[in-house]
Amino acid sequence: MQGMSMSSMKKASFEIALKGKKQIAEGTIAFIFEKPEGFVFKAGQHLRMTLINPPETDAEGGSRFFSLASTPQNPDIVIAVRMRDTAFKRVLKNMRIGEKVLIQIMLDVPHGAFALHNDPSKPAVFIVGGIGIVPAYSMIKDATEKKLPHKLFLFYSNRRPEDASFLEDLQKLAEQNLSFKLIATMTKAEKLSKPWKGEVGFIDNAMLTKYVDDLKSPIYYISGLPEMVSAMKKMLADSGVGEDSINAEEFTGFNLNEIRNDSSHAWKRHMLTVAVVLAVIGVLHVNATNSVYSVFSLKNPIFYLLIGLMLIIAPFKLKHLLSFIRSKRNRSS
């Protein structure tokens, strides 16, 4: 996925209707959509979702990237969303059954994408934080449904059980699949409303070695917030795990190219503003050539007008730039 341009990727587009919603954790909702004919994907893959004529929008735009929580065998398309107070998620939350969204998905999953490896002799170790569980859940459920021989370990970190999406489903999968070991850990043990019998604290080297005999033999899949992913990659590297054995859910190829396309109209408006400002300066400069003072002379009042104009425009342009930076992160959540 990384480093590939959209021109080198084939993708399919579908309009799909909402079938249902289900709260799967505090602040997290699973949205269930109809699965159109011809929609194919690999477990762990993500799609791009765009709202159709949304009643409201904000600086983050009308598109997001979501990992699929469903498996290819599932008759529906399922995504899980950690709800925040953004226009996109408000519109999604308030959608009525039957209303549609536009989705796009890559047809040819590139090498290095977040998908289960083929070699069953190498265990798969998933290191997951919070809503990062979605692609791991899809891959583990898919492996269980297909009865794949891979040995699977899931280290799943949340603050409390109430925050853990798909926790009960994962516990059932662990009962069905003897090759799957679930290690759920809670980081806010002091705030638990009921007794917790599993691990507590953050995932670290000691927790991994407690369940995985040889840290260098598995293939790792890390998914979560950027800070968590970075910390886990460093921990594995410090433990002698090779870079080729570590996969992380980082949307830096397909995603950002799409985001750049979404942003093109905003950037055109930005460049138009710059052009207008430059035109004003040009006109003032021409007029100033016939005046006593240069347009940039401290004695010329036009100079102070230009300074004031730039001070007014600059904060808006800075805010615009920061909103793009934030949207790059938010669209992948």
mmCIF file of C-alpha atoms in Angstrom:
data_model
loop_
_atom_site.group_PDB
_atom_site.id
_atom_site.type_symbol
_atom_site.label_atom_id
_atom_site.label_comp_id
_atom_site.label_asym_id
_atom_site.label_seq_id
_atom_site.Cartn_x
_atom_site.Cartn_y
_atom_site.Cartn_z
ATOM 1 C CA MET A 1 0.000 0.000 0.000
ATOM 2 C CA GLN A 2 2.750 2.439 0.921
ATOM 3 C CA GLY A 3 4.148 4.557 -1.867
ATOM 4 C CA MET A 4 1.615 3.500 -4.493
ATOM 5 C CA SER A 5 -0.316 6.077 -6.497
ATOM 6 C CA MET A 6 -4.025 5.873 -7.242
ATOM 7 C CA SER A 7 -3.261 5.670 -10.976
ATOM 8 C CA SER A 8 -1.619 2.261 -10.409
ATOM 9 C CA MET A 9 -4.554 0.873 -8.428
ATOM 10 C CA LYS A 10 -7.829 -0.607 -9.600
ATOM 11 C CA LYS A 11 -10.819 0.130 -7.431
ATOM 12 C CA ALA A 12 -14.539 -0.538 -7.506
ATOM 13 C CA SER A 13 -17.333 1.782 -6.392
ATOM 14 C CA PHE A 14 -20.728 0.863 -4.981
ATOM 15 C CA GLU A 15 -23.701 2.625 -3.425
ATOM 16 C CA ILE A 16 -24.881 0.580 -0.449
ATOM 17 C CA ALA A 17 -27.893 0.933 1.832
ATOM 18 C CA LEU A 18 -27.851 0.902 5.625
ATOM 19 C CA LYS A 19 -29.474 -2.208 7.128
ATOM 20 C CA GLY A 20 -28.902 -1.690 10.833
ATOM 21 C CA LYS A 21 -26.858 -0.310 13.727
ATOM 22 C CA LYS A 22 -25.609 -1.942 16.901
ATOM 23 C CA GLN A 23 -23.686 -0.580 19.873
ATOM 24 C CA ILE A 24 -20.715 -2.897 20.416
ATOM 25 C CA ALA A 25 -18.931 -0.924 23.159
ATOM 26 C CA GLU A 26 -19.299 2.362 24.988
ATOM 27 C CA GLY A 27 -19.036 5.056 22.335
ATOM 28 C CA THR A 28 -18.632 2.552 19.488
ATOM 29 C CA ILE A 29 -21.303 1.566 16.962
ATOM 30 C CA ALA A 30 -21.281 -1.148 14.307
ATOM 31 C CA PHE A 31 -23.013 -0.092 11.083
ATOM 32 C CA ILE A 32 -24.396 -2.890 8.919
ATOM 33 C CA PHE A 33 -24.817 -2.287 5.184
ATOM 34 C CA GLU A 34 -26.126 -4.395 2.352
ATOM 35 C CA LYS A 35 -23.441 -6.283 0.438
ATOM 36 C CA PRO A 36 -23.734 -5.553 -3.286
ATOM 37 C CA GLU A 37 -23.154 -8.120 -5.995
ATOM 38 C CA GLY A 38 -19.547 -8.126 -7.127
ATOM 39 C CA PHE A 39 -18.144 -6.769 -3.861
ATOM 40 C CA VAL A 40 -15.052 -8.802 -2.970
ATOM 41 C CA PHE A 41 -12.328 -8.167 -0.407
ATOM 42 C CA LYS A 42 -9.765 -9.812 1.827
ATOM 43 C CA ALA A 43 -10.153 -9.986 5.606
ATOM 44 C CA GLY A 44 -8.288 -7.047 7.124
ATOM 45 C CA GLN A 45 -8.861 -4.802 4.114
ATOM 46 C CA HIS A 46 -10.282 -1.285 4.341
ATOM 47 C CA LEU A 47 -12.612 0.800 2.208
ATOM 48 C CA ARG A 48 -13.317 4.447 1.595
ATOM 49 C CA MET A 49 -16.799 5.652 2.536
ATOM 50 C CA THR A 50 -18.323 8.900 1.273
ATOM 51 C CA LEU A 51 -21.598 10.416 2.452
ATOM 52 C CA ILE A 52 -24.106 11.206 -0.305
ATOM 53 C CA ASN A 53 -25.522 14.747 -0.057
ATOM 54 C CA PRO A 54 -24.892 15.008 3.720
ATOM 55 C CA PRO A 55 -27.005 17.579 5.598
ATOM 56 C CA GLU A 56 -23.847 18.977 7.201
ATOM 57 C CA THR A 57 -20.090 18.922 6.651
ATOM 58 C CA ASP A 58 -17.020 20.308 8.360
ATOM 59 C CA ALA A 59 -13.333 20.869 7.617
ATOM 60 C CA GLU A 60 -12.650 17.125 7.883
ATOM 61 C CA GLY A 61 -14.740 16.438 4.800
ATOM 62 C CA GLY A 62 -17.356 13.896 3.804
ATOM 63 C CA SER A 63 -15.168 10.801 3.405
ATOM 64 C CA ARG A 64 -13.478 8.402 5.804
ATOM 65 C CA PHE A 65 -11.498 5.175 5.593
ATOM 66 C CA PHE A 66 -12.766 2.198 7.587
ATOM 67 C CA SER A 67 -11.421 -1.298 8.059
ATOM 68 C CA LEU A 68 -14.040 -3.950 7.410
ATOM 69 C CA ALA A 69 -15.252 -5.784 10.511
ATOM 70 C CA SER A 70 -17.015 -8.426 8.433
ATOM 71 C CA THR A 71 -15.441 -11.401 6.682
ATOM 72 C CA PRO A 72 -15.726 -12.235 2.968
ATOM 73 C CA GLN A 73 -18.184 -14.995 3.936
ATOM 74 C CA ASN A 74 -20.472 -12.540 5.747
ATOM 75 C CA PRO A 75 -23.662 -11.635 3.812
ATOM 76 C CA ASP A 76 -23.367 -8.005 4.973
ATOM 77 C CA ILE A 77 -20.751 -5.255 5.081
ATOM 78 C CA VAL A 78 -19.941 -4.227 8.651
ATOM 79 C CA ILE A 79 -17.837 -1.321 9.875
ATOM 80 C CA ALA A 80 -17.222 -0.272 13.482
ATOM 81 C CA VAL A 81 -16.971 3.416 14.323
ATOM 82 C CA ARG A 82 -15.661 5.059 17.474
ATOM 83 C CA MET A 83 -18.074 7.965 17.677
ATOM 84 C CA ARG A 84 -16.738 11.498 17.947
ATOM 85 C CA ASP A 85 -18.500 14.841 17.606
ATOM 86 C CA THR A 86 -17.751 15.468 13.929
ATOM 87 C CA ALA A 87 -20.170 16.250 11.125
ATOM 88 C CA PHE A 88 -19.392 12.971 9.334
ATOM 89 C CA LYS A 89 -20.084 10.812 12.362
ATOM 90 C CA ARG A 90 -23.188 12.771 13.354
ATOM 91 C CA VAL A 91 -24.629 12.225 9.882
ATOM 92 C CA LEU A 92 -23.666 8.541 9.947
ATOM 93 C CA LYS A 93 -25.213 8.050 13.387
ATOM 94 C CA ASN A 94 -28.479 9.698 12.305
ATOM 95 C CA MET A 95 -28.816 7.807 9.014
ATOM 96 C CA ARG A 96 -32.124 6.035 8.516
ATOM 97 C CA ILE A 97 -32.427 2.427 7.407
ATOM 98 C CA GLY A 98 -32.321 2.308 3.613
ATOM 99 C CA GLU A 99 -30.278 5.475 3.164
ATOM 100 C CA LYS A 100 -27.154 5.000 1.074
ATOM 101 C CA VAL A 101 -23.455 5.814 1.151
ATOM 102 C CA LEU A 102 -20.795 5.493 -1.541
ATOM 103 C CA ILE A 103 -17.928 3.074 -0.939
ATOM 104 C CA GLN A 104 -14.726 2.422 -2.859
ATOM 105 C CA ILE A 105 -12.402 -0.530 -2.379
ATOM 106 C CA MET A 106 -9.176 -1.650 -4.010
ATOM 107 C CA LEU A 107 -9.574 -4.687 -6.228
ATOM 108 C CA ASP A 108 -5.918 -5.725 -6.192
ATOM 109 C CA VAL A 109 -4.637 -5.767 -2.623
ATOM 110 C CA PRO A 110 -0.976 -4.685 -2.870
ATOM 111 C CA HIS A 111 1.895 -6.604 -1.326
ATOM 112 C CA GLY A 112 2.425 -5.588 2.289
ATOM 113 C CA ALA A 113 -1.251 -4.849 2.943
ATOM 114 C CA PHE A 114 -2.827 -5.749 6.279
ATOM 115 C CA ALA A 115 -3.772 -9.358 5.471
ATOM 116 C CA LEU A 116 -2.969 -12.713 7.057
ATOM 117 C CA HIS A 117 0.222 -14.317 5.739
ATOM 118 C CA ASN A 118 0.035 -17.593 3.835
ATOM 119 C CA ASP A 119 2.671 -19.617 5.717
ATOM 120 C CA PRO A 120 0.871 -21.501 8.540
ATOM 121 C CA SER A 121 4.188 -22.520 10.119
ATOM 122 C CA LYS A 122 4.622 -18.941 11.323
ATOM 123 C CA PRO A 123 2.260 -17.896 14.144
ATOM 124 C CA ALA A 124 0.295 -14.668 13.745
ATOM 125 C CA VAL A 125 0.534 -12.273 16.695
ATOM 126 C CA PHE A 126 -1.916 -9.372 16.747
ATOM 127 C CA ILE A 127 -1.077 -6.412 18.998
ATOM 128 C CA VAL A 128 -4.114 -4.173 19.130
ATOM 129 C CA GLY A 129 -5.309 -1.097 20.976
ATOM 130 C CA GLY A 130 -8.920 0.104 21.108
ATOM 131 C CA ILE A 131 -10.789 0.452 17.820
ATOM 132 C CA GLY A 132 -7.720 -0.963 16.062
ATOM 133 C CA ILE A 133 -9.346 -4.331 16.757
ATOM 134 C CA VAL A 134 -11.477 -4.115 13.604
ATOM 135 C CA PRO A 135 -9.057 -5.529 10.979
ATOM 136 C CA ALA A 136 -7.682 -8.077 13.468
ATOM 137 C CA TYR A 137 -11.208 -9.232 14.329
ATOM 138 C CA SER A 138 -12.001 -9.698 10.639
ATOM 139 C CA MET A 139 -8.798 -11.681 10.031
ATOM 140 C CA ILE A 140 -9.191 -13.909 13.110
ATOM 141 C CA LYS A 141 -12.870 -14.576 12.384
ATOM 142 C CA ASP A 142 -12.037 -15.324 8.755
ATOM 143 C CA ALA A 143 -9.284 -17.775 9.763
ATOM 144 C CA THR A 144 -11.691 -19.487 12.169
ATOM 145 C CA GLU A 145 -14.477 -19.757 9.580
ATOM 146 C CA LYS A 146 -12.064 -21.190 7.003
ATOM 147 C CA LYS A 147 -10.441 -23.485 9.594
ATOM 148 C CA LEU A 148 -6.974 -22.217 8.688
ATOM 149 C CA PRO A 149 -4.128 -23.995 10.529
ATOM 150 C CA HIS A 150 -2.383 -20.785 11.622
ATOM 151 C CA LYS A 151 -1.665 -20.351 15.327
ATOM 152 C CA LEU A 152 -3.149 -17.003 16.365
ATOM 153 C CA PHE A 153 -2.409 -14.770 19.361
ATOM 154 C CA LEU A 154 -4.351 -11.572 20.038
ATOM 155 C CA PHE A 155 -3.043 -9.077 22.603
ATOM 156 C CA TYR A 156 -5.972 -6.664 22.943
ATOM 157 C CA SER A 157 -5.580 -3.541 25.103
ATOM 158 C CA ASN A 158 -8.429 -1.334 26.353
ATOM 159 C CA ARG A 159 -9.045 0.872 29.357
ATOM 160 C CA ARG A 160 -12.057 -1.159 30.538
ATOM 161 C CA PRO A 161 -14.056 -4.144 29.259
ATOM 162 C CA GLU A 162 -16.897 -1.745 28.463
ATOM 163 C CA ASP A 163 -14.614 -0.015 25.946
ATOM 164 C CA ALA A 164 -13.561 -3.243 24.197
ATOM 165 C CA SER A 165 -15.342 -3.700 20.866
ATOM 166 C CA PHE A 166 -16.151 -7.308 19.879
ATOM 167 C CA LEU A 167 -14.783 -8.640 23.198
ATOM 168 C CA GLU A 168 -17.583 -11.185 23.701
ATOM 169 C CA ASP A 169 -17.375 -12.274 20.056
ATOM 170 C CA LEU A 170 -13.618 -12.783 20.408
ATOM 171 C CA GLN A 171 -14.101 -14.832 23.570
ATOM 172 C CA LYS A 172 -16.510 -17.089 21.653
ATOM 173 C CA LEU A 173 -14.025 -17.406 18.780
ATOM 174 C CA ALA A 174 -11.343 -18.473 21.272
ATOM 175 C CA GLU A 175 -13.683 -21.242 22.459
ATOM 176 C CA GLN A 176 -14.365 -22.387 18.889
ATOM 177 C CA ASN A 177 -10.787 -22.185 17.601
ATOM 178 C CA LEU A 178 -8.215 -24.010 19.732
ATOM 179 C CA SER A 179 -5.442 -22.417 17.653
ATOM 180 C CA PHE A 180 -6.542 -18.941 18.762
ATOM 181 C CA LYS A 181 -5.386 -17.452 22.080
ATOM 182 C CA LEU A 182 -7.047 -14.234 23.288
ATOM 183 C CA ILE A 183 -5.052 -12.114 25.744
ATOM 184 C CA ALA A 184 -7.219 -9.122 26.674
ATOM 185 C CA THR A 185 -5.706 -6.554 29.030
ATOM 186 C CA MET A 186 -7.237 -3.538 30.772
ATOM 187 C CA THR A 187 -5.133 -0.454 31.508
ATOM 188 C CA LYS A 188 -7.532 1.221 33.972
ATOM 189 C CA ALA A 189 -7.907 -1.592 36.493
ATOM 190 C CA GLU A 190 -8.724 0.860 39.276
ATOM 191 C CA LYS A 191 -11.826 2.048 37.377
ATOM 192 C CA LEU A 192 -13.363 -1.336 36.594
ATOM 193 C CA SER A 193 -17.038 -1.620 37.587
ATOM 194 C CA LYS A 194 -16.822 -5.408 38.014
ATOM 195 C CA PRO A 195 -14.025 -7.932 38.613
ATOM 196 C CA TRP A 196 -11.720 -8.592 35.662
ATOM 197 C CA LYS A 197 -9.992 -11.980 35.461
ATOM 198 C CA GLY A 198 -7.681 -11.199 32.560
ATOM 199 C CA GLU A 199 -4.424 -9.285 32.237
ATOM 200 C CA VAL A 200 -4.055 -5.701 33.440
ATOM 201 C CA GLY A 201 -1.643 -3.001 32.328
ATOM 202 C CA PHE A 202 -0.123 -2.075 29.007
ATOM 203 C CA ILE A 203 1.197 -4.594 26.504
ATOM 204 C CA ASP A 204 4.944 -5.004 26.958
ATOM 205 C CA ASN A 205 7.750 -7.468 26.329
ATOM 206 C CA ALA A 206 7.020 -9.362 29.552
ATOM 207 C CA MET A 207 3.380 -9.891 28.566
ATOM 208 C CA LEU A 208 4.348 -11.120 25.100
ATOM 209 C CA THR A 209 6.957 -13.590 26.347
ATOM 210 C CA LYS A 210 4.450 -14.926 28.886
ATOM 211 C CA TYR A 211 2.382 -16.367 26.017
ATOM 212 C CA VAL A 212 4.692 -16.492 22.973
ATOM 213 C CA ASP A 213 7.715 -18.773 23.322
ATOM 214 C CA ASP A 214 9.917 -17.302 20.593
ATOM 215 C CA LEU A 215 9.273 -13.653 19.732
ATOM 216 C CA LYS A 216 11.346 -13.876 16.552
ATOM 217 C CA SER A 217 9.302 -16.598 14.854
ATOM 218 C CA PRO A 218 5.796 -15.027 14.406
ATOM 219 C CA ILE A 219 4.485 -12.491 11.923
ATOM 220 C CA TYR A 220 3.153 -9.452 13.807
ATOM 221 C CA TYR A 221 0.120 -7.291 13.050
ATOM 222 C CA ILE A 222 -0.091 -4.017 14.984
ATOM 223 C CA SER A 223 -3.183 -1.821 14.874
ATOM 224 C CA GLY A 224 -4.156 1.172 16.976
ATOM 225 C CA LEU A 225 -3.373 4.833 17.551
ATOM 226 C CA PRO A 226 -0.156 6.068 15.902
ATOM 227 C CA GLU A 227 1.600 6.462 19.253
ATOM 228 C CA MET A 228 0.737 2.903 20.253
ATOM 229 C CA VAL A 229 1.802 1.480 16.892
ATOM 230 C CA SER A 230 5.133 3.301 17.080
ATOM 231 C CA ALA A 231 5.793 2.100 20.641
ATOM 232 C CA MET A 232 4.967 -1.528 19.794
ATOM 233 C CA LYS A 233 7.161 -1.510 16.686
ATOM 234 C CA LYS A 234 10.067 -0.196 18.753
ATOM 235 C CA MET A 235 9.470 -2.814 21.458
ATOM 236 C CA LEU A 236 9.536 -5.615 18.887
ATOM 237 C CA ALA A 237 12.634 -4.220 17.197
ATOM 238 C CA ASP A 238 14.379 -4.018 20.580
ATOM 239 C CA SER A 239 13.416 -7.683 21.099
ATOM 240 C CA GLY A 240 15.199 -8.673 17.903
ATOM 241 C CA VAL A 241 12.151 -9.005 15.656
ATOM 242 C CA GLY A 242 12.971 -8.244 12.022
ATOM 243 C CA GLU A 243 11.249 -5.397 10.220
ATOM 244 C CA ASP A 244 9.906 -7.786 7.569
ATOM 245 C CA SER A 245 7.985 -9.645 10.288
ATOM 246 C CA ILE A 246 6.076 -6.548 11.430
ATOM 247 C CA ASN A 247 2.926 -5.254 9.720
ATOM 248 C CA ALA A 248 1.169 -2.114 10.923
ATOM 249 C CA GLU A 249 -2.182 -0.568 10.079
ATOM 250 C CA GLU A 250 -0.827 2.661 8.619
ATOM 251 C CA PHE A 251 -2.789 4.213 5.753
ATOM 252 C CA THR A 252 -0.104 6.111 3.842
ATOM 253 C CA GLY A 253 -0.598 5.169 0.200
ATOM 254 C CA PHE A 254 -4.168 4.553 -0.983
ATOM 255 C CA ASN A 255 -5.603 6.742 1.743
ATOM 256 C CA LEU A 256 -3.554 9.878 1.420
ATOM 257 C CA ASN A 257 -3.798 9.924 -2.354
ATOM 258 C CA GLU A 258 -7.579 9.807 -2.026
ATOM 259 C CA ILE A 259 -7.470 12.530 0.602
ATOM 260 C CA ARG A 260 -5.403 14.691 -1.718
ATOM 261 C CA ASN A 261 -8.043 14.236 -4.415
ATOM 262 C CA ASP A 262 -10.779 15.195 -1.934
ATOM 263 C CA SER A 263 -8.785 18.276 -0.979
ATOM 264 C CA SER A 264 -8.169 19.536 -4.518
ATOM 265 C CA HIS A 265 -11.148 21.891 -4.513
ATOM 266 C CA ALA A 266 -10.110 23.380 -1.183
ATOM 267 C CA TRP A 267 -6.580 23.918 -2.459
ATOM 268 C CA LYS A 268 -7.977 25.624 -5.588
ATOM 269 C CA ARG A 269 -9.850 28.041 -3.332
ATOM 270 C CA HIS A 270 -6.649 28.602 -1.395
ATOM 271 C CA MET A 271 -4.685 29.400 -4.576
ATOM 272 C CA LEU A 272 -7.476 31.685 -5.785
ATOM 273 C CA THR A 273 -7.194 33.679 -2.558
ATOM 274 C CA VAL A 274 -3.445 33.982 -3.022
ATOM 275 C CA ALA A 275 -3.951 35.122 -6.634
ATOM 276 C CA VAL A 276 -6.426 37.810 -5.544
ATOM 277 C CA VAL A 277 -4.024 39.113 -2.895
ATOM 278 C CA LEU A 278 -1.175 39.226 -5.410
ATOM 279 C CA ALA A 279 -3.404 41.060 -7.891
ATOM 280 C CA VAL A 280 -4.305 43.663 -5.263
ATOM 281 C CA ILE A 281 -0.634 44.156 -4.437
ATOM 282 C CA GLY A 282 0.153 44.494 -8.157
ATOM 283 C CA VAL A 283 -2.503 47.160 -8.670
ATOM 284 C CA LEU A 284 -1.343 49.057 -5.599
ATOM 285 C CA HIS A 285 2.252 48.838 -6.766
ATOM 286 C CA VAL A 286 1.370 50.260 -10.203
ATOM 287 C CA ASN A 287 -0.530 53.107 -8.597
ATOM 288 C CA ALA A 288 2.322 53.719 -6.204
ATOM 289 C CA THR A 289 4.804 54.274 -9.049
ATOM 290 C CA ASN A 290 3.025 57.558 -9.769
ATOM 291 C CA SER A 291 3.039 58.583 -6.119
ATOM 292 C CA VAL A 292 5.717 60.174 -4.024
ATOM 293 C CA TYR A 293 6.376 57.052 -1.937
ATOM 294 C CA SER A 294 7.071 53.432 -2.885
ATOM 295 C CA VAL A 295 4.278 51.036 -2.016
ATOM 296 C CA PHE A 296 6.614 49.383 0.524
ATOM 297 C CA SER A 297 7.829 52.631 2.025
ATOM 298 C CA LEU A 298 7.176 53.043 5.732
ATOM 299 C CA LYS A 299 5.827 56.491 4.891
ATOM 300 C CA ASN A 300 3.248 55.129 2.480
ATOM 301 C CA PRO A 301 -0.137 54.249 4.089
ATOM 302 C CA ILE A 302 -0.642 51.556 1.428
ATOM 303 C CA PHE A 303 2.207 49.601 3.042
ATOM 304 C CA TYR A 304 0.274 49.374 6.303
ATOM 305 C CA LEU A 305 -2.866 48.372 4.396
ATOM 306 C CA LEU A 306 -0.957 45.447 2.874
ATOM 307 C CA ILE A 307 0.396 44.393 6.275
ATOM 308 C CA GLY A 308 -3.124 44.458 7.717
ATOM 309 C CA LEU A 309 -4.445 42.448 4.767
ATOM 310 C CA MET A 310 -1.817 39.748 5.233
ATOM 311 C CA LEU A 311 -2.439 39.589 8.991
ATOM 312 C CA ILE A 312 -6.119 38.975 8.302
ATOM 313 C CA ILE A 313 -5.522 36.254 5.689
ATOM 314 C CA ALA A 314 -2.648 34.405 7.398
ATOM 315 C CA PRO A 315 -4.624 33.008 10.404
ATOM 316 C CA PHE A 316 -7.322 31.623 8.085
ATOM 317 C CA LYS A 317 -4.729 29.958 5.862
ATOM 318 C CA LEU A 318 -2.965 28.492 8.900
ATOM 319 C CA LYS A 319 -6.247 27.112 10.246
ATOM 320 C CA HIS A 320 -6.965 25.664 6.795
ATOM 321 C CA LEU A 321 -3.579 23.917 6.702
ATOM 322 C CA LEU A 322 -3.999 22.463 10.200
ATOM 323 C CA SER A 323 -7.433 21.102 9.313
ATOM 324 C CA PHE A 324 -5.866 19.152 6.434
ATOM 325 C CA ILE A 325 -3.241 17.679 8.740
ATOM 326 C CA ARG A 326 -5.925 16.594 11.237
ATOM 327 C CA SER A 327 -8.107 15.145 8.489
ATOM 328 C CA LYS A 328 -5.300 12.841 7.345
ATOM 329 C CA ARG A 329 -5.411 11.143 10.740
ATOM 330 C CA ASN A 330 -9.140 11.234 11.280
ATOM 331 C CA ARG A 331 -10.006 9.646 7.931
ATOM 332 C CA SER A 332 -8.194 6.555 8.884
ATOM 333 C CA SER A 333 -10.062 6.129 12.153
#
